[in-house]
Coordinates of C-alpha atoms in Angstrom, one line a residue:
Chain A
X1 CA -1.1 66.5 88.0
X2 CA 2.0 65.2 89.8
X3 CA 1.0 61.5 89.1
X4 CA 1.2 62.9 85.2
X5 CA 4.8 64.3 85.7
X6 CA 5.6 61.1 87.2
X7 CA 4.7 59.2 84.3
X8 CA 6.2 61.2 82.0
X9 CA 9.6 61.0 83.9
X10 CA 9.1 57.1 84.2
X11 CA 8.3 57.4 80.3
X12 CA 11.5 59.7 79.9
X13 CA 13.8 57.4 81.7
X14 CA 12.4 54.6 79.3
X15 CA 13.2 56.0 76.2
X16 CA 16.4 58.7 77.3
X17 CA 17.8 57.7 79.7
X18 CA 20.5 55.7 77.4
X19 CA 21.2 58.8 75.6
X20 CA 21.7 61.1 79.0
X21 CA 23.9 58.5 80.1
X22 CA 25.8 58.6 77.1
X23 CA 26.4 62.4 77.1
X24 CA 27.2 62.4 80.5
X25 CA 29.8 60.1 79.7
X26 CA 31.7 62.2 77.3
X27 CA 31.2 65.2 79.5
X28 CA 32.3 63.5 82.9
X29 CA 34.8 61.3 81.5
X30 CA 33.8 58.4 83.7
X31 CA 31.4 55.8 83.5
X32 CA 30.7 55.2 87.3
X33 CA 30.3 59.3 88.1
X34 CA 28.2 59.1 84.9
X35 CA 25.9 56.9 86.0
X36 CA 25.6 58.6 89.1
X37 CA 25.1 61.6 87.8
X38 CA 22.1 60.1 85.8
X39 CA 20.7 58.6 88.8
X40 CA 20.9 62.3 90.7
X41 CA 19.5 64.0 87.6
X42 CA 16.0 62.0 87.6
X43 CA 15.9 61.6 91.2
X44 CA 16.1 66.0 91.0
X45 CA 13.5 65.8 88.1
X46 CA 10.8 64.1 90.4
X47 CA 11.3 66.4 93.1
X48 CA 11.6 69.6 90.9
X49 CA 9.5 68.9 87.7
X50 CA 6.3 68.7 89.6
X51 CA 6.4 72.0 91.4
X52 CA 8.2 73.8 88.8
X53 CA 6.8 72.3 85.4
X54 CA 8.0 70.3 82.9
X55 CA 11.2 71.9 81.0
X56 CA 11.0 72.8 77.6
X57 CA 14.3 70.1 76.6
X58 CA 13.7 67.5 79.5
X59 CA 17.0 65.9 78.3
X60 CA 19.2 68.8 77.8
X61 CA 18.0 69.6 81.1
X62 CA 19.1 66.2 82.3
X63 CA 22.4 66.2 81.3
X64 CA 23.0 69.5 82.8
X65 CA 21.8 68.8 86.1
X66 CA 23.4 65.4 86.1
X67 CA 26.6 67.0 85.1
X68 CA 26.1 69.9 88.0
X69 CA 25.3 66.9 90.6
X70 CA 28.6 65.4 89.4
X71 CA 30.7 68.2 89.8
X72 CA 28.9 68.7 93.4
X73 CA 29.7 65.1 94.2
X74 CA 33.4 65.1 93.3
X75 CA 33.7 68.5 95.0
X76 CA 32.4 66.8 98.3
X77 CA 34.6 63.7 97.7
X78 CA 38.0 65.5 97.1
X79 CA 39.6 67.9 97.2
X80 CA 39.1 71.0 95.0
X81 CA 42.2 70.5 93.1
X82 CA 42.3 67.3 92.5
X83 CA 38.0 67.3 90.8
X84 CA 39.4 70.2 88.3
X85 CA 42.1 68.0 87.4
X86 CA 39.8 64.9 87.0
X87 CA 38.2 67.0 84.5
X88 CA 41.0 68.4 82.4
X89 CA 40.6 70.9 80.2
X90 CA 36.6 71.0 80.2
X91 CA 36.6 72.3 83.9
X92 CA 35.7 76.2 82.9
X93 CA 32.8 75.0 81.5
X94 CA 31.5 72.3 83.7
X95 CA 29.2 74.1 86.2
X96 CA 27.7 76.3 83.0
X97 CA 24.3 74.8 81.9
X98 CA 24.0 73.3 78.2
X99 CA 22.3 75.0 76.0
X100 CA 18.7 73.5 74.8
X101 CA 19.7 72.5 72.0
X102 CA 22.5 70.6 72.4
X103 CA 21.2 67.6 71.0
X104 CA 23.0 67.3 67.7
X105 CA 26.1 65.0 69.2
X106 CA 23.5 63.7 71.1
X107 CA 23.5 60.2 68.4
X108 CA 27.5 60.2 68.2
X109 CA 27.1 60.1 72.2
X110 CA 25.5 56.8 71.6
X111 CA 27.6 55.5 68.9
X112 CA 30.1 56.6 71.1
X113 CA 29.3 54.3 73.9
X114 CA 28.4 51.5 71.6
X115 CA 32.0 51.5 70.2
X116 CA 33.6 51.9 73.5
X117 CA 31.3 48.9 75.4
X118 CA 32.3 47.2 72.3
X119 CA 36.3 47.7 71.8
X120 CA 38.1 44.8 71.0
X121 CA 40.4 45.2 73.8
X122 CA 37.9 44.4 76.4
X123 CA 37.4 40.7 76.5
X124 CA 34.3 39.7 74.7
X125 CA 31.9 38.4 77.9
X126 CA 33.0 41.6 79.0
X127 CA 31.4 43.7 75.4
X128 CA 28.7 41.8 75.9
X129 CA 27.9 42.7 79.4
X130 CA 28.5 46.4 78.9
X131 CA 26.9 46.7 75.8
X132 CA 23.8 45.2 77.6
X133 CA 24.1 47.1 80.5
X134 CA 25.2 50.5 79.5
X135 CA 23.8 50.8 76.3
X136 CA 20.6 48.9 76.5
X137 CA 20.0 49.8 80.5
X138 CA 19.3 46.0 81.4
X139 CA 20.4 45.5 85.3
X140 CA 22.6 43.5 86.3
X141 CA 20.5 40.9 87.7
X142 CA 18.7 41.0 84.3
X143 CA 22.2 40.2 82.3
X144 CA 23.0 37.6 85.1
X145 CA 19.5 36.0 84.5
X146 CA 19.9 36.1 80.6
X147 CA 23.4 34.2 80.5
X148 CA 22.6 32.3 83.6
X149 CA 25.5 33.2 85.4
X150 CA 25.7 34.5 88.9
X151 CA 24.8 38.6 89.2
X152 CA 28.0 38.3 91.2
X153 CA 30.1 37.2 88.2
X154 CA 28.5 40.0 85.7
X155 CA 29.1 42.6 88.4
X156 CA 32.9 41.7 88.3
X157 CA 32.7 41.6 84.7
X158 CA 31.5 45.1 84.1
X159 CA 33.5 46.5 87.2
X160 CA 36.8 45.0 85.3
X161 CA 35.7 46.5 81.9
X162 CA 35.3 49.8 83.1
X163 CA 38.4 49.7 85.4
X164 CA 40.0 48.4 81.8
X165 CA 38.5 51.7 79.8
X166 CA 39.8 54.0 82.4
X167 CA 43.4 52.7 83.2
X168 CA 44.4 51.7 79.6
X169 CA 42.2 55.0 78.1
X170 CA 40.2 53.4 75.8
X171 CA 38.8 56.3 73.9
X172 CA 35.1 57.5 74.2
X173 CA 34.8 58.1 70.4
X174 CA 33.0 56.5 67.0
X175 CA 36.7 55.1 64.9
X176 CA 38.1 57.0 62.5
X177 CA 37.1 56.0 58.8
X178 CA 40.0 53.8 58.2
X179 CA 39.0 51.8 61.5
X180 CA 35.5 51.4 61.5
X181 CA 34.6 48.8 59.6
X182 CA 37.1 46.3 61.5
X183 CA 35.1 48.1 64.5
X184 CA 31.8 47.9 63.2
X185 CA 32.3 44.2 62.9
X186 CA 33.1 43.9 66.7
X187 CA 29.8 45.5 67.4
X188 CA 28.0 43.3 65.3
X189 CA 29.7 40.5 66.6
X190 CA 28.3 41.2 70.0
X191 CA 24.8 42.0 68.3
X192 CA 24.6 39.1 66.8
X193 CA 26.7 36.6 70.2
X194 CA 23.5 38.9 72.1
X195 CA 20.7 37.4 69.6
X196 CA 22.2 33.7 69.1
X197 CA 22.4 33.5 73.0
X198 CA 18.3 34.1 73.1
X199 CA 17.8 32.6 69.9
X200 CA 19.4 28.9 70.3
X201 CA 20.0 29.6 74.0
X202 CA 23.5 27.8 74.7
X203 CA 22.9 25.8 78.1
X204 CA 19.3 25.1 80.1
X205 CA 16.0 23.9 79.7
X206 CA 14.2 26.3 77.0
X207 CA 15.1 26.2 73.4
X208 CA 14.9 30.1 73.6
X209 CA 15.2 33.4 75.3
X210 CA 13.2 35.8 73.5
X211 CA 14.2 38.9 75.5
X212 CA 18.0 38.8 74.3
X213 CA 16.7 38.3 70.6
X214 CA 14.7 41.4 71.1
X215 CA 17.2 43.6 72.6
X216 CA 19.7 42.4 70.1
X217 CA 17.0 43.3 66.8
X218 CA 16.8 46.7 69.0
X219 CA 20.6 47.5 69.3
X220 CA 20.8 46.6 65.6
X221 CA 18.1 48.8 64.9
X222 CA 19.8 52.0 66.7
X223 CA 23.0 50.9 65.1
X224 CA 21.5 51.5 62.0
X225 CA 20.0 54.6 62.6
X226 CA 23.3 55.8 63.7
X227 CA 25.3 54.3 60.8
X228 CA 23.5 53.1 57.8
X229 CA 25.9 50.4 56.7
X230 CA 25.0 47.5 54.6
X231 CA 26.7 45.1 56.8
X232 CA 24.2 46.2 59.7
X233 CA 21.2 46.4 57.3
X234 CA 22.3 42.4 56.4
X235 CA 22.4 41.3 60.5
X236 CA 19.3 43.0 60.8
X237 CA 17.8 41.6 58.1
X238 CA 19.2 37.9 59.0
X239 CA 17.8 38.3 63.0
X240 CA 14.8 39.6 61.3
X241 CA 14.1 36.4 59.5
X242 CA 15.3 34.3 61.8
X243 CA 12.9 35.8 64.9
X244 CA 10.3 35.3 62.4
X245 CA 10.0 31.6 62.5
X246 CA 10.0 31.8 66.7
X247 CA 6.4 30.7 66.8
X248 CA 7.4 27.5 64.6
X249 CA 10.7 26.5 65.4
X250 CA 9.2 24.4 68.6
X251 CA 6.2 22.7 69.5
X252 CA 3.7 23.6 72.2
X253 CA 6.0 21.0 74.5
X254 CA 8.8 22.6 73.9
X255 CA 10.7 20.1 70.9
X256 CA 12.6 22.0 68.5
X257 CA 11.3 21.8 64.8
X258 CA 13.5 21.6 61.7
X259 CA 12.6 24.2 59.1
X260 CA 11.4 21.4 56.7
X261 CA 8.6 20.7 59.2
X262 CA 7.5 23.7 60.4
X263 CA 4.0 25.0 59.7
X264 CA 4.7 27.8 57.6
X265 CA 1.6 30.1 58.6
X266 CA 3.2 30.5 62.1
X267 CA 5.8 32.3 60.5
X268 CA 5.6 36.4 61.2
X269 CA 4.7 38.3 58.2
X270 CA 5.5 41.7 58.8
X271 CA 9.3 40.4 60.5
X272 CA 9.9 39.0 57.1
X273 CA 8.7 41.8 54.9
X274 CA 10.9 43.8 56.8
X275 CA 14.0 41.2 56.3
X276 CA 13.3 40.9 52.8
X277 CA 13.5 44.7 52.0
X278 CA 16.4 45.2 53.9
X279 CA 18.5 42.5 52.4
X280 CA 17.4 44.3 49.2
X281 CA 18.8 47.3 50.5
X282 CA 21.8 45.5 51.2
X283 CA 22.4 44.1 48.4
X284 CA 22.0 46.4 46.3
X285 CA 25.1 48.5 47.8
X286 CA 28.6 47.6 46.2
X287 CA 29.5 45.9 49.2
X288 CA 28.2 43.0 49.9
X289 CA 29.2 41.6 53.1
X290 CA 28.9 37.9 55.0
X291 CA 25.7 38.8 56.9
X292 CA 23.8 40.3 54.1
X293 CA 24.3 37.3 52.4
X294 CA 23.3 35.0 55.5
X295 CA 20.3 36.9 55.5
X296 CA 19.5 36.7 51.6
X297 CA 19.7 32.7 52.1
X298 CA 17.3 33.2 55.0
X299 CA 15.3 35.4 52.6
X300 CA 15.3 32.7 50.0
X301 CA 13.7 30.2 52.7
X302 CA 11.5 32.4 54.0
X303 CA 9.5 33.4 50.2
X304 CA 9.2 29.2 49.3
X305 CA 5.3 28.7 50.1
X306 CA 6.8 25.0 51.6
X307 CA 9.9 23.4 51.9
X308 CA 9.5 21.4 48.8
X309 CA 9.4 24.8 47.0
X310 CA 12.8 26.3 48.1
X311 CA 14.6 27.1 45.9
X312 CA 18.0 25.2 46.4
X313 CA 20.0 26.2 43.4
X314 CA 20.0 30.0 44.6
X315 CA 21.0 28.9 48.0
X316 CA 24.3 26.8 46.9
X317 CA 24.9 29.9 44.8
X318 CA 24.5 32.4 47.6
X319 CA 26.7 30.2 49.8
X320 CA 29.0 30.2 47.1
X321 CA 29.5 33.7 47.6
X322 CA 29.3 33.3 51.4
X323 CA 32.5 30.8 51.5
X324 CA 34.4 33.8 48.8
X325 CA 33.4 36.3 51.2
X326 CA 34.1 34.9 54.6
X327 CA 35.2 31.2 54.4
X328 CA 34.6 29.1 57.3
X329 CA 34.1 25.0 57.9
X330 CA 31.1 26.5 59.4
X331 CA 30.1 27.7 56.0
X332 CA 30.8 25.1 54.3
X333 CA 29.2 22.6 55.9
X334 CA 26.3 25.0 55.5
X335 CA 26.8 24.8 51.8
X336 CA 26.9 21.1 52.1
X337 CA 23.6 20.2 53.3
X338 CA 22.6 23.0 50.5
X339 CA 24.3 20.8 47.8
X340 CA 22.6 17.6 49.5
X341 CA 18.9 19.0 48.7
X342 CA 19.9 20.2 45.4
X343 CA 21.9 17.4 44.3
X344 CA 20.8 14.4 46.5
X345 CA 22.2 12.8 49.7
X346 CA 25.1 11.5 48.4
X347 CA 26.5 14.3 46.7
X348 CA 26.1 16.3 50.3
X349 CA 27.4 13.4 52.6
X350 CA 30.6 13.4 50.1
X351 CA 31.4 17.1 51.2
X352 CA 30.4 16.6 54.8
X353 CA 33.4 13.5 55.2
X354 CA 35.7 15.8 53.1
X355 CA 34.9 18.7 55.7
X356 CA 35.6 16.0 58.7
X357 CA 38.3 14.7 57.4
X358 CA 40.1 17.7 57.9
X359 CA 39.3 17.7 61.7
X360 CA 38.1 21.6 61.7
X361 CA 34.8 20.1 62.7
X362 CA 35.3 16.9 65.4
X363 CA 33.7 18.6 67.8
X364 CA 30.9 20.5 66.3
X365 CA 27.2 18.7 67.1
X366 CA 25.8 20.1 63.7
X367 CA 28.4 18.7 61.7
X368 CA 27.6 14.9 62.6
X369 CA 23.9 15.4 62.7
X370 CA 23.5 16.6 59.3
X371 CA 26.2 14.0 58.1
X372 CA 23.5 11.6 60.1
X373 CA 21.1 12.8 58.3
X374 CA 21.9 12.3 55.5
X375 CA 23.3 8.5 56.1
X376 CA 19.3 8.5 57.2
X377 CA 18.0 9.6 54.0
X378 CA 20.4 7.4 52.2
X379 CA 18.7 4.2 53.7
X380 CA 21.7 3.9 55.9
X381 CA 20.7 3.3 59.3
X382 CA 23.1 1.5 61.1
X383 CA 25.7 4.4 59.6
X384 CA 23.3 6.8 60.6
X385 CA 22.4 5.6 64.2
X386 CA 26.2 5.7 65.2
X387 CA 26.7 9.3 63.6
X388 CA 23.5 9.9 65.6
X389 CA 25.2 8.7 68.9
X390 CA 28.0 10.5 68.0
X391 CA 26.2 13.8 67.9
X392 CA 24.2 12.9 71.0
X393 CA 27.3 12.8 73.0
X394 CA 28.1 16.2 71.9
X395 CA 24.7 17.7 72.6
X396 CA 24.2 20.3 75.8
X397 CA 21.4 21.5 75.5
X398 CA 18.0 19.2 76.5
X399 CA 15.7 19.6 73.3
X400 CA 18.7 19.2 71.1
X401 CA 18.9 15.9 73.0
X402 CA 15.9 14.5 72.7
X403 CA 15.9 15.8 69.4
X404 CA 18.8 13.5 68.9
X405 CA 17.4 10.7 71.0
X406 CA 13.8 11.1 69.1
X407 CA 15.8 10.3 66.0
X408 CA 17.6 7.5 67.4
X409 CA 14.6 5.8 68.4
X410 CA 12.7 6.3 65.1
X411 CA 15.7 4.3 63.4
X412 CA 16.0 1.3 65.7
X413 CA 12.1 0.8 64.8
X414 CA 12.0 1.5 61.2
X415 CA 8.0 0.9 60.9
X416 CA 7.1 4.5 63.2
X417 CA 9.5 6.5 60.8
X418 CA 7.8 9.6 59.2
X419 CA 8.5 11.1 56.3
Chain B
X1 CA 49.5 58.9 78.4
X2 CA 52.5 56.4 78.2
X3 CA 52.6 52.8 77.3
X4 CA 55.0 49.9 77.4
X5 CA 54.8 47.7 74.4
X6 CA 56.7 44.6 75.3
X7 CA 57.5 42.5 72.5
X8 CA 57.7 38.7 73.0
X9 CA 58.6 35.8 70.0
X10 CA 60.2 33.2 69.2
X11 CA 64.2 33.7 69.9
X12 CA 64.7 30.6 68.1
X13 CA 63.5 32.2 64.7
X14 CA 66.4 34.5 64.9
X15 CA 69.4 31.8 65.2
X16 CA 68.1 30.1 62.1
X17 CA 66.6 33.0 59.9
X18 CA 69.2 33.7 56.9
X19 CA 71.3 36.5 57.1
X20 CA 69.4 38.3 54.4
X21 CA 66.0 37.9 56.1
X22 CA 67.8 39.2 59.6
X23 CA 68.5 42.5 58.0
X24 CA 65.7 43.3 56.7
X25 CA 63.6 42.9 59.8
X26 CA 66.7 45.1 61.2
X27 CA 66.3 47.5 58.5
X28 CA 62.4 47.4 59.2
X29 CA 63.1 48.2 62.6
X30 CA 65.8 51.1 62.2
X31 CA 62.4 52.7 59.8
X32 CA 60.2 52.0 62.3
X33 CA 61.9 53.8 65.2
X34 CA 63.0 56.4 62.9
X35 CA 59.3 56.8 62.5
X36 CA 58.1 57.3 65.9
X37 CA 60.7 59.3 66.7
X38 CA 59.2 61.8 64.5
X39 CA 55.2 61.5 65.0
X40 CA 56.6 62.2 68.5
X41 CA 55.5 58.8 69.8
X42 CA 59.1 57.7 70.8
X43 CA 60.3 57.7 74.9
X44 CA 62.1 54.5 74.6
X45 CA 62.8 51.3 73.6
X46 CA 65.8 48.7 73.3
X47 CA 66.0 45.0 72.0
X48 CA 67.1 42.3 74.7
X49 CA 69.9 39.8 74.8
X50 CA 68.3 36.3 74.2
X51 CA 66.9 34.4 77.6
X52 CA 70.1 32.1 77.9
X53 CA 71.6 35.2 79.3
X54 CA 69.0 36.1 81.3
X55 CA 69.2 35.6 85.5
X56 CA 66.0 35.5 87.2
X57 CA 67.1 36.1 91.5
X58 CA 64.2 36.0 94.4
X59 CA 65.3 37.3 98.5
X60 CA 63.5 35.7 100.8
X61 CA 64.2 35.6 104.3
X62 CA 66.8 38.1 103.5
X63 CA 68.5 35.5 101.5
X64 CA 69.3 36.5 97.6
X65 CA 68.9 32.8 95.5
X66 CA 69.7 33.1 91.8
X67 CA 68.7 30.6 89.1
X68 CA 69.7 30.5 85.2
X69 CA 67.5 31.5 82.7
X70 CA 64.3 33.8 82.8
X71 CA 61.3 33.7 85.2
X72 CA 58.8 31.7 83.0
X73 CA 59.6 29.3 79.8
X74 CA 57.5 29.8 77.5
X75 CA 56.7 29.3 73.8
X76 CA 57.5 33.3 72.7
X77 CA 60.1 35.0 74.9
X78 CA 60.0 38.6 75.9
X79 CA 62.5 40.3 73.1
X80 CA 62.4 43.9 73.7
X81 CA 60.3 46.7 74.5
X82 CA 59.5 50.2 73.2
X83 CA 58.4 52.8 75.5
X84 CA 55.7 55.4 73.7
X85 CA 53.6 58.1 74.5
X86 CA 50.3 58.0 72.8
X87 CA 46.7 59.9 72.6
X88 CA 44.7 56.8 74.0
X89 CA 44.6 53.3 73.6
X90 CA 43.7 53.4 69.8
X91 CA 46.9 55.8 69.5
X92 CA 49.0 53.0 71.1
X93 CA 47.3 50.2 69.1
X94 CA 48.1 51.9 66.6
X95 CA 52.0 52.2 66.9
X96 CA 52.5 48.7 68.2
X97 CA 50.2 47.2 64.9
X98 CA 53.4 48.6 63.3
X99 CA 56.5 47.1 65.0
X100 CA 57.8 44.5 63.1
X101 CA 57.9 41.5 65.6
X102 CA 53.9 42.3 65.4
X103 CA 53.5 40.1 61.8
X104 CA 55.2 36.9 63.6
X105 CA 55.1 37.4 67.8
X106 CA 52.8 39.4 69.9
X107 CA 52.9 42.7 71.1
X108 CA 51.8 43.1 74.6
X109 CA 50.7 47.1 75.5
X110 CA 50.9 47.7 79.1
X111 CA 49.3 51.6 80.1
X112 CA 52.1 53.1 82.7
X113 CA 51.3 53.7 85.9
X114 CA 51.0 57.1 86.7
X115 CA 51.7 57.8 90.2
X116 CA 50.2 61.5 91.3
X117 CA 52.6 64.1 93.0
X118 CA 49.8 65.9 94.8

């Protein structure tokens, strides 16, 4: 029996605990007392909850024991006085127990935090540390481990952020309409920094880090339960289609592989149904933002049977309206190597020395390897070896390398070339 | 809660904008404090003399030394400051998005201090 109630608490802390935290937030006012409070609360539900049974609202009843323990705490730590006035205007109220069903703000609580982790006035390592630690409950160590970066350093990080949201009061609360879509795009912004960083992992010895790709598709997938926008349908959609090609993007050794190469069968199904009727969604609201239409391109890859197939004049179109909507050289070098399979090398390698030229790019990898590339393609090899170099001496990260340096080689022996 | 919104820019723009152009930012911000004044944001706020006047002193060893000019060159120089009280720090964003230096300099917002009289 008491095993059972164990489980069930460990299952409760699994899928609540986020949202407890959350609430006690808004009610305590403070993220450290919060998360003691939430500590105190399920350390009371495994001594109570087995004697006494299971409450009827385990998480209403949560939150008001966690809020009692707080109040408890700050009484011990200070003096009477000065814990009333900690709590302002709420401290009537604080030791009475919450109603059971309470839960209705319990989804703003979490927007709440999610805007708050993510306010542009916290630097953004900082949003993404919070966000990864408060609102997805990774620990410390496990953010440290993801970013390979010292648990030390993280622990500063998110000590400085919270000191930051206390001493310059930045609110606890989801922006008001005229604010949230500037908002919105910070939290998307660290959704999507969250999924890129375990998607083409920036630094290290693997390609990937699956776990930050899956808590990224997860935040994205809360977010939009909270706030059904068609801007977080589209970076769902695009993180979607992207994690569907995991399984073929390298080989069992660990290379990456180019989308023209991969086996196509590897690719997950049901990840890219669900892409595919989400960009739908998307784009079928009036507006139509940059990462619906990122995803829509990756849509448009992901429904060719093989890469011969894709369709390339709907891609230049749809970066078309990418560069309208949010123009970047990024973009548009994007757009070139688009134009290059729909129009031929040349046409592509005439945009890429335009983009150069302008110096936005000189020190962006991609930027010389496509423009390699296509020098390759164009039977230019001694062109295409230095642009090769080039982008070698720019490359961090070791299968991008030998990536590089598998090209490089291919090129000085002409015969071994494949197609 | 209070906050200090120090405003720093370019002096240099001011000695060679046109006559024209220098009253309207003026005119922009005499609306602009009028404005705060009555959301009830206003506690203070004045505009600086340019650094050249400015006198930056040190004591050490009980000694007061005095040099010319401010404590830091630097590319934007501090120009003035307004002194509000706001809600939060969204409320303070808020105001400062709308002082006119913001569309060519930088606004910095600094929360005050408060110190408690138990």
């Amino acid at each position: 029996m008491s095993d059972l109630v164990a489980d069930r608490i460990d299952e409760i802390y699994r899928s609540d605990s986020r949202q407890v935290l959350a609430t006690l937030i808004r009610l305590l006012g403070d993220f450290d007392l919060a998360e003691e409070a939430l500590h105190d609360a399920f350390m009371a539900a495994l001594e109570r909850w087995p004697n006494d049974g299971m409450p009827r609202n385990p998480r209403a009843w949560l939150v008001s024991t966690g809020r009692f323990k707080a109040i408890d705490r700050v009484r011990r730590r200070v003096s009477f006085d000065a814990a009333v006035s900690r709590f302002g205007e709420a401290d009537d109220t604080v030791v009475s127990p919450l109603p059971d069903d309470d839960d209705d703000s319990v989804p703003d609580d979490r927007l709440r935090l999610l805007f708050t982790c993510c306010h542009p006035a916290l630097s953004p390592d900082a949003q993404i540390a919070l966000t990864l630690r408060e609102v997805c409950g990774l620990t410390t160590e496990e953010v440290a481990r993801a970013f390979l970066t010292p648990p030390p350093t993280i622990a500063q990080r998110i000590v400085r952020a919270k000191a930051k949201i206390r001493d310059a009061r930045i609110p606890y609360e989801v922006p008001s309409r005229s604010d949230l879509s500037a908002r919105l795009d910070s939290v998307l912004h660290v959704t999507y920094l969250v999924f890129n960083e375990g998607y083409l992992a920036s630094s290290g010895s693997a390609l990937t880090r699956p776990d930050l790709s899956c808590e990224a598709v997860r935040l994205a997938r809360l977010t939009l339960e909270l706030l059904p926008d068609p801007e977080v349908m589209g970076l769902l959609a695009l993180m979607l289609l992207h994690e569907s090609r995991r399984a073929a993007r390298t080989s069992p050794d660990g290379e990456l592989i180019l989308l023209e190469h991969q086996v196509r069968s590897l690719w997950n199904r049901d990840q890219i149904a669900e892409g595919i009727s989400l960009v739908e969604r998307a784009l079928s609201s009036r507006r139509v933002g940059p990462y619906a239409l990122q995803a829509a391109i990756a849509a448009v890859h992901a429904e060719a049977p093989n890469a011969a197939a894709t369709d390339w004049r709907q891609i230049v179109g749809l970066y078309d309206v990418l560069s309208r909507v949010d123009s970047s050289p990024i973009v548009e070098l994007n757009r070139a190597a688009a134009v290059a399979m729909r129009d031929g090398p040349a046409a592509g390698l005439a945009l890429i020395d335009a983009l150069l030229a302008r110096g936005e790019l000189a020190t962006y990898l991609h930027a010389y390897s496509a423009r390699a590339d296509l020098l390759r393609r164009l039977g230019r090899a001694t062109d295409a070896m230095a642009a090769y170099e080039y982008a070698l001496a720019l490359a961090t990260q070791e299968p991008e390398r030998r990536f590089l340096a598998r090209r490089l080689s291919e090129l000085s022996s002409p015969g071994e070339t494949k197609a | 809660m209070r906050y200090l919104c120090l405003i720093y820019e370019n002096e240099k723009n001011y000695a060679t904008m046109p006559k024209g152009e220098s009253d309207n930012v003026m005119a922009e911000y005499g609306a602009f404090t009028q404005g705060i004044k009555e959301s009830g944001h206003y506690v203070g706020g004045n505009a600086l003399q340019p650094t050249p006047s400015a006198t930056t002193l040190r004591v050490r060893n009980g000694k007061v030394s005095t040099t010319d000019g401010p404590f830091a060159e630097t590319k934007e120089q501090l120009g003035g400051y307004y002194l509000i009280n706001a809600k939060d720090l969204n409320d303070a964003i808020q105001v400062a998005s709308k002082i006119p230096s913001a569309k060519f300099g930088s606004i910095e917002v600094r929360p005050i201090m408060e110190f408690n009289q138990a």
